[in-house]
Structures are given as C-alpha cells and as structure tokens.
mmCIF file of C-alpha atoms in Angstrom:
data_model
loop_
_atom_site.group_PDB
_atom_site.id
_atom_site.type_symbol
_atom_site.label_atom_id
_atom_site.label_comp_id
_atom_site.label_asym_id
_atom_site.label_seq_id
_atom_site.Cartn_x
_atom_site.Cartn_y
_atom_site.Cartn_z
ATOM 1 C CA MET U 1 2.100 19.285 -41.893
ATOM 2 C CA SER U 2 0.443 17.286 -39.197
ATOM 3 C CA LEU U 3 -1.544 18.760 -36.344
ATOM 4 C CA ARG U 4 1.137 17.608 -33.920
ATOM 5 C CA ALA U 5 3.840 19.419 -35.851
ATOM 6 C CA VAL U 6 1.727 22.550 -36.041
ATOM 7 C CA THR U 7 1.166 22.420 -32.298
ATOM 8 C CA GLY U 8 4.863 21.954 -31.672
ATOM 9 C CA CYS U 9 5.779 24.901 -33.849
ATOM 10 C CA ALA U 10 3.181 27.030 -32.106
ATOM 11 C CA VAL U 11 4.638 26.109 -28.744
ATOM 12 C CA LEU U 12 8.155 26.909 -29.892
ATOM 13 C CA ALA U 13 7.035 30.236 -31.277
ATOM 14 C CA ALA U 14 5.206 31.068 -28.088
ATOM 15 C CA VAL U 15 8.208 30.235 -25.965
ATOM 16 C CA ALA U 16 10.507 32.224 -28.192
ATOM 17 C CA CYS U 17 8.264 35.250 -27.824
ATOM 18 C CA ALA U 18 7.621 34.862 -24.146
ATOM 19 C CA VAL U 19 11.132 34.310 -22.851
ATOM 20 C CA PRO U 20 12.994 37.566 -22.329
ATOM 21 C CA GLU U 21 16.278 38.479 -23.842
ATOM 22 C CA LEU U 22 19.519 37.666 -22.156
ATOM 23 C CA SER U 23 19.793 38.519 -18.548
ATOM 24 C CA GLU U 24 21.669 41.583 -17.637
ATOM 25 C CA ALA U 25 24.190 39.622 -15.625
ATOM 26 C CA GLY U 26 25.048 37.456 -18.583
ATOM 27 C CA GLU U 27 25.638 34.381 -16.458
ATOM 28 C CA MET U 28 25.583 31.233 -18.492
ATOM 29 C CA VAL U 29 25.353 27.564 -17.823
ATOM 30 C CA ALA U 30 26.505 24.868 -20.147
ATOM 31 C CA LEU U 31 23.725 22.382 -20.360
ATOM 32 C CA ARG U 32 23.740 18.952 -21.832
ATOM 33 C CA VAL U 33 20.622 16.962 -22.557
ATOM 34 C CA ASN U 34 20.655 13.331 -23.560
ATOM 35 C CA CYS U 35 17.586 11.502 -24.731
ATOM 36 C CA VAL U 36 17.886 7.794 -24.084
ATOM 37 C CA LEU U 37 15.516 5.105 -25.253
ATOM 38 C CA ALA U 38 15.503 2.334 -22.687
ATOM 39 C CA SER U 39 13.833 -0.948 -23.422
ATOM 40 C CA ASN U 40 13.937 -4.624 -22.703
ATOM 41 C CA SER U 41 14.367 -5.668 -26.295
ATOM 42 C CA GLY U 42 17.950 -6.580 -26.850
ATOM 43 C CA GLN U 43 21.053 -6.268 -24.747
ATOM 44 C CA GLU U 44 22.636 -3.249 -26.386
ATOM 45 C CA PHE U 45 24.212 -0.430 -24.466
ATOM 46 C CA ASP U 46 25.017 2.535 -26.643
ATOM 47 C CA GLN U 47 28.667 3.366 -26.120
ATOM 48 C CA ARG U 48 27.960 7.040 -26.744
ATOM 49 C CA LEU U 49 26.173 7.211 -23.423
ATOM 50 C CA GLY U 50 29.568 7.216 -21.774
ATOM 51 C CA GLU U 51 29.394 8.406 -18.199
ATOM 52 C CA LEU U 52 25.638 7.920 -18.090
ATOM 53 C CA LYS U 53 26.090 4.178 -18.151
ATOM 54 C CA PRO U 54 26.742 3.642 -14.425
ATOM 55 C CA ARG U 55 23.891 5.980 -13.526
ATOM 56 C CA LEU U 56 21.470 4.172 -15.775
ATOM 57 C CA ASN U 57 22.596 0.806 -14.518
ATOM 58 C CA ARG U 58 22.102 1.847 -10.937
ATOM 59 C CA LEU U 59 18.654 3.298 -11.490
ATOM 60 C CA PHE U 60 17.035 1.035 -14.030
ATOM 61 C CA ARG U 61 16.606 -2.584 -14.955
ATOM 62 C CA TYR U 62 16.231 -2.148 -18.672
ATOM 63 C CA THR U 63 18.379 -4.374 -20.802
ATOM 64 C CA SER U 64 18.953 -1.994 -23.682
ATOM 65 C CA TYR U 65 19.903 1.693 -23.779
ATOM 66 C CA ASN U 66 20.220 3.717 -26.948
ATOM 67 C CA LEU U 67 21.096 7.363 -27.299
ATOM 68 C CA VAL U 68 18.380 8.933 -29.398
ATOM 69 C CA LYS U 69 19.473 12.558 -29.260
ATOM 70 C CA GLU U 70 22.021 14.714 -27.572
ATOM 71 C CA LYS U 71 22.277 18.459 -27.264
ATOM 72 C CA ARG U 72 24.880 20.669 -25.657
ATOM 73 C CA GLU U 73 24.231 24.339 -25.316
ATOM 74 C CA LYS U 74 25.343 27.268 -23.258
ATOM 75 C CA VAL U 75 22.257 28.914 -21.952
ATOM 76 C CA THR U 76 22.083 32.274 -20.298
ATOM 77 C CA VAL U 77 20.292 32.592 -17.003
ATOM 78 C CA GLY U 78 16.841 33.697 -17.980
ATOM 79 C CA GLY U 79 17.200 31.956 -21.300
ATOM 80 C CA LYS U 80 16.027 28.546 -22.324
ATOM 81 C CA LEU U 81 17.005 25.321 -23.948
ATOM 82 C CA MET U 82 14.507 23.713 -26.260
ATOM 83 C CA PHE U 83 14.880 20.032 -26.919
ATOM 84 C CA GLU U 84 12.624 18.103 -29.222
ATOM 85 C CA VAL U 85 11.767 14.700 -27.892
ATOM 86 C CA PRO U 86 10.362 11.896 -30.049
ATOM 87 C CA GLY U 87 6.623 11.470 -29.880
ATOM 88 C CA GLY U 88 5.586 15.086 -30.298
ATOM 89 C CA ARG U 89 7.229 16.096 -27.045
ATOM 90 C CA TYR U 90 9.432 18.978 -26.100
ATOM 91 C CA LEU U 91 11.709 19.460 -23.157
ATOM 92 C CA ILE U 92 12.244 23.028 -22.057
ATOM 93 C CA VAL U 93 14.988 23.854 -19.592
ATOM 94 C CA LEU U 94 15.047 27.362 -18.214
ATOM 95 C CA PRO U 95 17.942 28.367 -15.954
ATOM 96 C CA LYS U 96 16.585 30.906 -13.479
ATOM 97 C CA GLN U 97 19.437 31.838 -11.218
ATOM 98 C CA PHE U 98 22.584 30.695 -9.545
ATOM 99 C CA SER U 99 22.656 29.839 -5.881
ATOM 100 C CA ASN U 100 25.423 30.537 -3.422
ATOM 101 C CA ASP U 101 26.318 26.855 -3.222
ATOM 102 C CA GLY U 102 27.186 26.837 -6.887
ATOM 103 C CA SER U 103 24.035 25.174 -8.073
ATOM 104 C CA VAL U 104 21.804 26.590 -10.710
ATOM 105 C CA GLN U 105 18.073 26.746 -10.242
ATOM 106 C CA MET U 106 16.143 25.705 -13.277
ATOM 107 C CA LYS U 107 12.651 25.080 -14.427
ATOM 108 C CA VAL U 108 12.206 21.894 -16.389
ATOM 109 C CA VAL U 109 9.051 21.392 -18.401
ATOM 110 C CA LEU U 110 8.173 18.390 -20.487
ATOM 111 C CA LEU U 111 5.465 19.022 -23.032
ATOM 112 C CA GLU U 112 3.413 16.617 -25.014
ATOM 113 C CA ASN U 113 1.214 17.966 -27.749
ATOM 114 C CA GLY U 114 1.584 21.415 -26.293
ATOM 115 C CA ARG U 115 0.490 20.443 -22.812
ATOM 116 C CA PRO U 116 2.805 19.933 -19.877
ATOM 117 C CA ILE U 117 3.289 16.399 -18.660
ATOM 118 C CA VAL U 118 5.419 17.621 -15.828
ATOM 119 C CA ASN U 119 6.581 21.033 -14.701
ATOM 120 C CA THR U 120 9.232 21.147 -12.027
ATOM 121 C CA ASP U 121 11.738 23.448 -10.388
ATOM 122 C CA ILE U 122 15.105 21.986 -9.525
ATOM 123 C CA SER U 123 18.545 22.879 -8.315
ATOM 124 C CA LEU U 124 21.416 21.295 -10.142
ATOM 125 C CA LYS U 125 25.052 21.315 -9.190
ATOM 126 C CA LYS U 126 27.939 20.757 -11.481
ATOM 127 C CA SER U 127 28.495 17.099 -12.309
ATOM 128 C CA ALA U 128 25.023 16.199 -11.109
ATOM 129 C CA THR U 129 22.352 14.813 -13.387
ATOM 130 C CA PHE U 130 18.630 15.287 -13.331
ATOM 131 C CA MET U 131 16.630 12.708 -15.216
ATOM 132 C CA VAL U 132 13.073 12.809 -16.402
ATOM 133 C CA GLY U 133 11.847 9.408 -17.467
ATOM 134 C CA GLY U 134 8.686 7.620 -18.299
ATOM 135 C CA PRO U 135 7.327 8.798 -21.652
ATOM 136 C CA GLN U 136 6.710 5.737 -23.780
ATOM 137 C CA HIS U 137 8.267 5.468 -27.183
ATOM 138 C CA ASN U 138 8.228 2.494 -29.478
ATOM 139 C CA ASP U 139 8.822 -0.495 -27.256
ATOM 140 C CA GLY U 140 10.540 1.348 -24.467
ATOM 141 C CA ALA U 141 10.649 4.414 -22.322
ATOM 142 C CA LEU U 142 12.408 7.680 -22.894
ATOM 143 C CA ILE U 143 14.837 8.980 -20.323
ATOM 144 C CA LEU U 144 15.963 12.579 -20.540
ATOM 145 C CA ALA U 145 19.199 13.281 -18.718
ATOM 146 C CA ILE U 146 19.935 16.918 -17.973
ATOM 147 C CA ALA U 147 23.343 17.928 -16.700
ATOM 148 C CA ALA U 148 25.133 21.162 -16.121
ATOM 149 C CA ASP U 149 28.525 20.323 -17.472
ATOM 150 C CA ASP U 150 30.003 23.591 -16.517
ATOM 151 C CA VAL U 151 28.881 26.814 -14.996
ATOM 152 C CA VAL U 152 30.291 29.779 -16.792
ATOM 153 C CA ASP U 153 30.235 33.234 -15.331
ATOM 154 C CA GLU U 154 30.516 35.567 -18.232
ATOM 155 C CA PRO U 155 29.367 38.971 -17.061
ATOM 156 C CA ASN U 156 28.189 41.506 -19.565
ATOM 157 C CA VAL U 157 27.899 39.033 -22.357
ATOM 158 C CA PRO U 158 26.310 40.862 -25.251
ATOM 159 C CA ALA U 159 22.995 39.567 -26.332
ATOM 160 C CA ALA U 160 24.232 39.009 -29.825
ATOM 161 C CA ALA U 161 26.780 36.509 -28.553
ATOM 162 C CA ALA U 162 24.163 34.290 -27.103
ATOM 163 C CA PRO U 163 23.264 31.131 -28.978
ATOM 164 C CA PRO U 164 19.945 31.067 -30.754
ATOM 165 C CA ALA U 165 16.997 30.171 -28.605
ATOM 166 C CA ALA U 166 16.218 26.976 -30.403
ATOM 167 C CA GLN U 167 18.685 25.068 -32.459
ATOM 168 C CA PRO U 168 17.774 22.022 -34.440
ATOM 169 C CA ALA U 169 18.974 19.097 -32.419
ATOM 170 C CA ALA U 170 21.090 16.555 -34.166
ATOM 171 C CA VAL U 171 19.355 13.237 -34.199
ATOM 172 C CA ALA U 172 21.756 10.516 -33.342
ATOM 173 C CA PRO U 173 21.678 7.489 -35.566
ATOM 174 C CA LYS U 174 20.194 4.526 -33.882
ATOM 175 C CA MET C 1 -54.584 -51.754 54.349
ATOM 176 C CA ILE C 2 -55.389 -51.573 57.984
ATOM 177 C CA ASN C 3 -54.730 -55.231 58.433
ATOM 178 C CA THR C 4 -51.407 -54.931 56.616
ATOM 179 C CA THR C 5 -49.030 -57.701 57.507
ATOM 180 C CA CYS C 6 -45.338 -57.223 58.350
ATOM 181 C CA ARG C 7 -44.393 -59.007 55.169
ATOM 182 C CA GLU C 8 -46.375 -56.567 53.024
ATOM 183 C CA VAL C 9 -45.073 -53.533 54.924
ATOM 184 C CA HIS C 10 -41.487 -54.797 54.813
ATOM 185 C CA ASN C 11 -41.561 -54.747 51.027
ATOM 186 C CA LEU C 12 -42.736 -51.140 51.117
ATOM 187 C CA LEU C 13 -40.425 -49.730 53.759
ATOM 188 C CA GLU C 14 -37.710 -48.441 51.361
ATOM 189 C CA LEU C 15 -40.309 -46.745 49.232
ATOM 190 C CA PHE C 16 -41.939 -45.356 52.381
ATOM 191 C CA PHE C 17 -38.581 -44.042 53.517
ATOM 192 C CA ASP C 18 -38.079 -42.296 50.183
ATOM 193 C CA SER C 19 -41.670 -40.979 50.244
ATOM 194 C CA GLU C 20 -42.412 -42.679 46.980
ATOM 195 C CA LEU C 21 -45.710 -44.317 48.046
ATOM 196 C CA GLU C 22 -49.165 -43.084 47.507
ATOM 197 C CA PRO C 23 -50.692 -41.163 50.423
ATOM 198 C CA ARG C 24 -52.907 -44.031 51.356
ATOM 199 C CA GLN C 25 -49.982 -46.476 51.414
ATOM 200 C CA MET C 26 -47.822 -43.953 53.257
ATOM 201 C CA ARG C 27 -50.443 -43.679 55.984
ATOM 202 C CA ALA C 28 -50.876 -47.477 56.293
ATOM 203 C CA VAL C 29 -47.128 -48.126 56.514
ATOM 204 C CA ALA C 30 -46.730 -45.355 59.079
ATOM 205 C CA LEU C 31 -49.543 -46.797 61.281
ATOM 206 C CA HIS C 32 -48.071 -50.289 61.028
ATOM 207 C CA SER C 33 -44.527 -49.228 61.793
ATOM 208 C CA ALA C 34 -45.711 -47.295 64.864
ATOM 209 C CA THR C 35 -47.042 -50.493 66.380
ATOM 210 C CA CYS C 36 -44.532 -52.996 64.938
ATOM 211 C CA PRO C 37 -41.066 -52.961 66.573
ATOM 212 C CA SER C 38 -39.526 -54.981 63.727
ATOM 213 C CA CYS C 39 -40.686 -52.651 60.981
ATOM 214 C CA GLU C 40 -39.811 -49.615 63.133
ATOM 215 C CA GLU C 41 -36.319 -51.008 63.558
ATOM 216 C CA GLU C 42 -36.101 -51.566 59.839
ATOM 217 C CA LEU C 43 -36.947 -47.909 59.252
ATOM 218 C CA ARG C 44 -34.315 -46.795 61.752
ATOM 219 C CA GLN C 45 -31.672 -48.889 59.954
ATOM 220 C CA LEU C 46 -32.629 -47.276 56.675
ATOM 221 C CA GLU C 47 -32.331 -43.896 58.340
ATOM 222 C CA ARG C 48 -28.865 -44.699 59.715
ATOM 223 C CA LEU C 49 -27.738 -46.025 56.368
ATOM 224 C CA GLN C 50 -28.878 -42.871 54.666
ATOM 225 C CA ASP C 51 -27.028 -40.729 57.192
ATOM 226 C CA LEU C 52 -23.861 -42.755 56.707
ATOM 227 C CA VAL C 53 -23.964 -42.519 52.935
ATOM 228 C CA SER C 54 -24.750 -38.822 53.006
ATOM 229 C CA ARG C 55 -21.901 -38.044 55.433
ATOM 230 C CA SER C 56 -19.429 -40.084 53.406
ATOM 231 C CA VAL C 57 -20.378 -38.433 50.152
ATOM 232 C CA ASN C 58 -20.151 -34.951 51.644
ATOM 233 C CA GLU C 59 -16.685 -35.649 53.087
ATOM 234 C CA ARG C 60 -15.523 -36.926 49.705
ATOM 235 C CA VAL C 61 -16.916 -33.895 47.922
ATOM 236 C CA ASP C 62 -15.083 -31.586 50.321
ATOM 237 C CA GLU C 63 -11.794 -33.244 49.374
ATOM 238 C CA VAL C 64 -12.265 -32.483 45.686
ATOM 239 C CA GLU C 65 -10.504 -29.310 44.351
ATOM 240 C CA LEU C 66 -13.223 -27.767 42.304
ATOM 241 C CA GLY C 67 -10.864 -25.137 40.897
ATOM 242 C CA GLN C 68 -8.949 -27.778 38.987
ATOM 243 C CA ILE C 69 -12.126 -29.231 37.643
ATOM 244 C CA TRP C 70 -13.275 -25.790 36.491
ATOM 245 C CA SER C 71 -10.052 -24.983 34.806
ATOM 246 C CA GLY C 72 -10.263 -28.325 33.037
ATOM 247 C CA ILE C 73 -13.662 -27.745 31.625
ATOM 248 C CA GLU C 74 -13.681 -23.946 31.297
ATOM 249 C CA HIS C 75 -11.980 -23.911 27.914
ATOM 250 C CA ARG C 76 -14.562 -26.313 26.627
ATOM 251 C CA LEU C 77 -17.349 -24.039 27.725
ATOM 252 C CA ARG C 78 -15.777 -20.826 26.305
ATOM 253 C CA PRO C 79 -17.281 -19.855 22.978
ATOM 254 C CA ARG C 80 -15.001 -20.817 20.119
ATOM 255 C CA ARG C 81 -13.451 -17.771 18.311
ATOM 256 C CA THR C 82 -14.568 -17.897 14.740
ATOM 257 C CA PRO C 83 -12.512 -16.474 11.860
ATOM 258 C CA TRP C 84 -13.285 -12.882 10.896
ATOM 259 C CA THR C 85 -14.565 -14.025 7.550
ATOM 260 C CA GLN C 86 -17.150 -16.232 9.226
ATOM 261 C CA ARG C 87 -18.062 -13.434 11.638
ATOM 262 C CA ALA C 88 -18.456 -11.047 8.722
ATOM 263 C CA ARG C 89 -20.719 -13.530 6.981
ATOM 264 C CA ASP C 90 -22.715 -13.978 10.185
ATOM 265 C CA TRP C 91 -22.966 -10.209 10.613
ATOM 266 C CA MET C 92 -24.276 -9.761 7.124
ATOM 267 C CA SER C 93 -26.568 -12.747 7.424
ATOM 268 C CA GLU C 94 -28.120 -11.244 10.548
ATOM 269 C CA ARG C 95 -28.772 -8.098 8.545
ATOM 270 C CA GLU C 96 -29.917 -9.952 5.463
ATOM 271 C CA LEU C 97 -26.823 -8.832 3.603
ATOM 272 C CA GLY C 98 -25.585 -12.296 2.808
ATOM 273 C CA TRP C 99 -25.914 -11.567 -0.884
ATOM 274 C CA ALA C 100 -23.284 -8.843 -0.530
ATOM 275 C CA TRP C 101 -20.514 -11.141 0.678
ATOM 276 C CA PRO C 102 -19.308 -12.106 -2.803
ATOM 277 C CA ALA C 103 -19.372 -8.431 -3.783
ATOM 278 C CA PHE C 104 -17.265 -7.462 -0.784
ATOM 279 C CA GLY C 105 -14.833 -10.229 -1.627
ATOM 280 C CA ALA C 106 -14.583 -9.078 -5.218
ATOM 281 C CA MET C 107 -14.071 -5.492 -4.114
ATOM 282 C CA ALA C 108 -11.308 -6.516 -1.724
ATOM 283 C CA ALA C 109 -9.601 -8.540 -4.433
ATOM 284 C CA ALA C 110 -9.916 -5.681 -6.901
ATOM 285 C CA ALA C 111 -8.487 -3.224 -4.389
ATOM 286 C CA ALA C 112 -5.528 -5.493 -3.707
ATOM 287 C CA ALA C 113 -4.940 -5.936 -7.421
ATOM 288 C CA ALA C 114 -5.156 -2.192 -7.952
ATOM 289 C CA VAL C 115 -2.562 -1.548 -5.272
ATOM 290 C CA ILE C 116 -0.209 -4.083 -6.802
ATOM 291 C CA ALA C 117 -0.835 -2.805 -10.302
ATOM 292 C CA PHE C 118 -0.250 0.781 -9.210
ATOM 293 C CA SER C 119 2.997 -0.165 -7.508
ATOM 294 C CA PHE C 120 4.275 -1.800 -10.648
ATOM 295 C CA SER C 121 2.830 0.841 -12.898
ATOM 296 C CA GLN C 122 5.084 3.419 -11.314
ATOM 297 C CA SER C 123 7.783 1.779 -13.315
ATOM 298 C CA PRO C 124 8.489 -1.907 -13.391
ATOM 299 C CA THR C 125 12.044 -1.142 -14.330
ATOM 300 C CA VAL C 126 12.888 1.419 -11.704
ATOM 301 C CA LYS C 127 14.682 -0.292 -8.878
ATOM 302 C CA SER C 128 13.151 1.515 -5.941
ATOM 303 C CA ILE C 129 11.258 4.634 -5.069
ATOM 304 C CA GLU C 130 12.597 7.092 -2.557
ATOM 305 C CA THR C 131 11.864 10.632 -1.703
ATOM 306 C CA ALA C 132 13.977 13.459 -2.897
ATOM 307 C CA LEU C 133 17.316 13.557 -1.168
ATOM 308 C CA VAL C 134 18.014 16.778 0.610
ATOM 309 C CA ASP C 135 21.778 16.508 0.320
ATOM 310 C CA ASN C 136 21.711 15.397 -3.259
ATOM 311 C CA PRO C 137 23.572 17.737 -5.602
ATOM 312 C CA VAL C 138 20.356 17.836 -7.525
ATOM 313 C CA SER C 139 17.118 18.551 -5.712
ATOM 314 C CA VAL C 140 13.532 19.161 -6.657
ATOM 315 C CA HIS C 141 11.735 22.143 -5.198
ATOM 316 C CA GLU C 142 8.374 21.761 -6.822
ATOM 317 C CA ILE C 143 6.616 19.351 -9.114
ATOM 318 C CA SER C 144 3.436 19.985 -11.023
ATOM 319 C CA SER C 145 1.946 17.131 -12.964
ATOM 320 C CA ASP C 146 -1.342 15.406 -13.575
ATOM 321 C CA SER C 147 0.459 12.119 -13.975
ATOM 322 C CA HIS C 148 1.778 9.777 -11.353
ATOM 323 C CA VAL C 149 5.298 10.860 -10.553
ATOM 324 C CA ALA C 150 8.010 9.325 -8.441
ATOM 325 C CA LEU C 151 11.390 10.564 -7.348
ATOM 326 C CA LEU C 152 14.388 8.346 -7.088
ATOM 327 C CA GLY C 153 17.610 9.743 -5.749
ATOM 328 C CA GLU C 154 20.931 8.039 -6.186
ATOM 329 C CA ALA C 155 24.299 9.614 -5.431
ATOM 330 C CA ASP C 156 24.605 12.540 -7.827
ATOM 331 C CA THR C 157 21.527 11.704 -9.846
ATOM 332 C CA LEU C 158 17.879 12.418 -9.282
ATOM 333 C CA LEU C 159 15.263 10.725 -11.373
ATOM 334 C CA LEU C 160 11.776 12.079 -11.831
ATOM 335 C CA TRP C 161 9.710 9.270 -13.249
ATOM 336 C CA VAL C 162 6.481 10.238 -14.961
ATOM 337 C CA ASP C 163 3.943 7.515 -15.501
ATOM 338 C CA HIS C 164 2.221 9.064 -18.420
ATOM 339 C CA GLU C 165 0.462 6.919 -20.928
ATOM 340 C CA LEU C 166 -0.993 9.426 -23.288
ATOM 341 C CA ALA C 167 -3.173 8.042 -26.005
ATOM 342 C CA GLY C 168 -4.292 11.452 -27.119
ATOM 343 C CA ASP C 169 -5.105 14.805 -25.714
ATOM 344 C CA ALA C 170 -8.327 13.425 -24.214
ATOM 345 C CA THR C 171 -6.421 12.015 -21.255
ATOM 346 C CA ASN C 172 -4.219 15.040 -20.706
ATOM 347 C CA THR C 173 -6.283 17.462 -18.714
ATOM 348 C CA ALA C 174 -3.446 19.881 -18.097
ATOM 349 C CA GLU C 175 -3.902 23.388 -19.298
ATOM 350 C CA PRO C 176 -1.773 24.453 -22.240
ATOM 351 C CA VAL C 177 1.520 25.944 -21.201
ATOM 352 C CA ASN C 178 1.411 29.448 -19.899
ATOM 353 C CA PHE C 179 4.763 30.654 -21.062
ATOM 354 C CA GLU C 180 4.472 33.882 -19.147
ATOM 355 C CA GLU C 181 5.425 31.992 -16.016
ATOM 356 C CA PHE C 182 8.787 31.237 -17.544
ATOM 357 C CA GLU C 183 9.717 34.865 -17.690
#
C-alpha cells in the first residue's frame, strides 16, 4: 500500500470518527457529485454529463469533457459525503444546516494528500451547482460539480436508516 | 598734427564723429574743426544725418508688435520635453546609477510578464473572473486556501477555481485537516 493510500485511509478514518452521528432533526439533503476531467485533447463531450453540459460550456473553454466519477447520496445535516478524487484527493461535503430561503449551508473541503487545498463554506439552493475546479490530472483539469438535487425533510429519521458515511464510489468507465 | 590740412581732417571726420580716433587725433581734428567752417559744417551734417537715422529707426521699431515676435520664437526657446525614459536615464546618470538602467528595465519587463502569467495562470480556460454573486442560488461565505483561487458566477452555477499545482507535499504548507471543526 502506497504512502498516499495510507494517508487517504487515515483521513477517512479520522473523518469517520470526528463527524457526529445523525442530527437530531434528521433533515437530509440529496447530494450529487460529479467529477469531470476537462482537457483540450480531443473534442469529446461525455453524454453522461447531461444537464452539466450547458454549464460547462458557459464557464470553460476546454474542448473535451469526460465524466470520471459520479456519486449520489442522501446526507443528513451534520453528516458528510466523502468522494474520492483521482490523484490522491478527497472531496468532503458536510451539510451544516438549512436556511429559511430553502438553501442548505455546507462546508466543502478538497484534500490532497491529507492536506486541504481549499476549505470553503457555501450556501446551495436546489437546482444550483457549486463547482470546484483546478486540480490537474493527466492532461487536463478536474472539475467537481456539487448539486443538491433535492432537499428532503425527514424528521426523526433513525440513525440506522442513514447511509454509511463513506461508500465506495463507482468509477465511471472512461 | 597742428598744421593738419582740411583734406587730412576731412578723411577723419566720420571717425572723429564716432569717437574712433586716438586721443591725439581727436584733439587735432577738434582744434581744426573749431577754426575751419567747412570741416565744422561737415561735422554738423554728420550730426544731422545721425539724428535722422536714429529717429527713423526708433519710429520703425515702435511700429513693430513685439508680442507677435515673442510668441513666434518662444516655443523655440522653451526647453524640449524629453521622454520619461530619457529623463530616468539622466536622473540615474546624475547620480552615477547609469549601470542600473538595464536592471530596472529587466525588472519592469519581468514584472509585466509576471502579471500576464499570473492572469493566465488563474485558468487559461476559464472565460472570465468575477466576484461571487450575491443573488446567485449558490454563494460562498468563506474560503480558506493557500492556493490562488478565483470565483466565477454564472446563472445558477458558482465556480471556485483553485490554481494548485502540487508536485508533492513540499509545496503544500497547509496544516493537516482538523476534523474537529467539521463537527
């Protein structure tokens, strides 16, 4: 096992221990994270990116977009979503609370080799997308798109019903 | 020159009138003219001629508009404005810093290149950089990063671009994650 893998596992274990159990309110948010590799080699646009296509086209000038990974997960407020990003990186999304305007406040942390590249607090409304881009990978840049597909208010959700803290993310075929 | 003849004095009268003779000749001509009506008359004619010329010249000078002449020549007399580069060279030359001019030029070029490089390094593929949009359905409250970051808002999307070229932990000076803050 490489040092990078060991570090990643240590970070995951630390997060799993540090983050509390489900919040008492049991409010949940359905999060979706897409990891896109954008580059200027080729002219391919991965059809699986779907509704992200117009957003990517408006924001970037890359010629090629490929979906590397995708993860959908309902996360309880106070919980977390762990997302492994190529290159020894991890994206951690932690919903903190809902706001009166319907948005959910979240902390988004991007780690590389156990150290944060960026640590930010955001508010995200339904149908909106927050992107973190820039990490280099292969011949392109990684773009992480975070969206709250749906906000679910499920009071008194038992802790046992919550999804596991970290699920292995399915790696999309390139 | 006591026995100076009229012919000799006549040849000296103009010089006498202009006081261009030696003292001895001046005295001899003066003595002769005082006793010679012809030479005295010659001196008086020279005097009238001088008065006439002087009066004519003065009247002509009074007719000249000196203001126009000054405005015509003033711009030629005004010191020419040198380019700032030349003035900088002169300034450094006066202070014996002429050797530094190439260094300053190189520094200026490097600074300009750095600014351009930084602008492009933000992301050559991101279309434009804007600040976070207040009314955007997604907003950023706080960002903590050791890397260069840029926010780009567009409709219902907010992009946080991180210019992070990490070739190893040596360049990442951030402290390891304190997961307690996530609680």
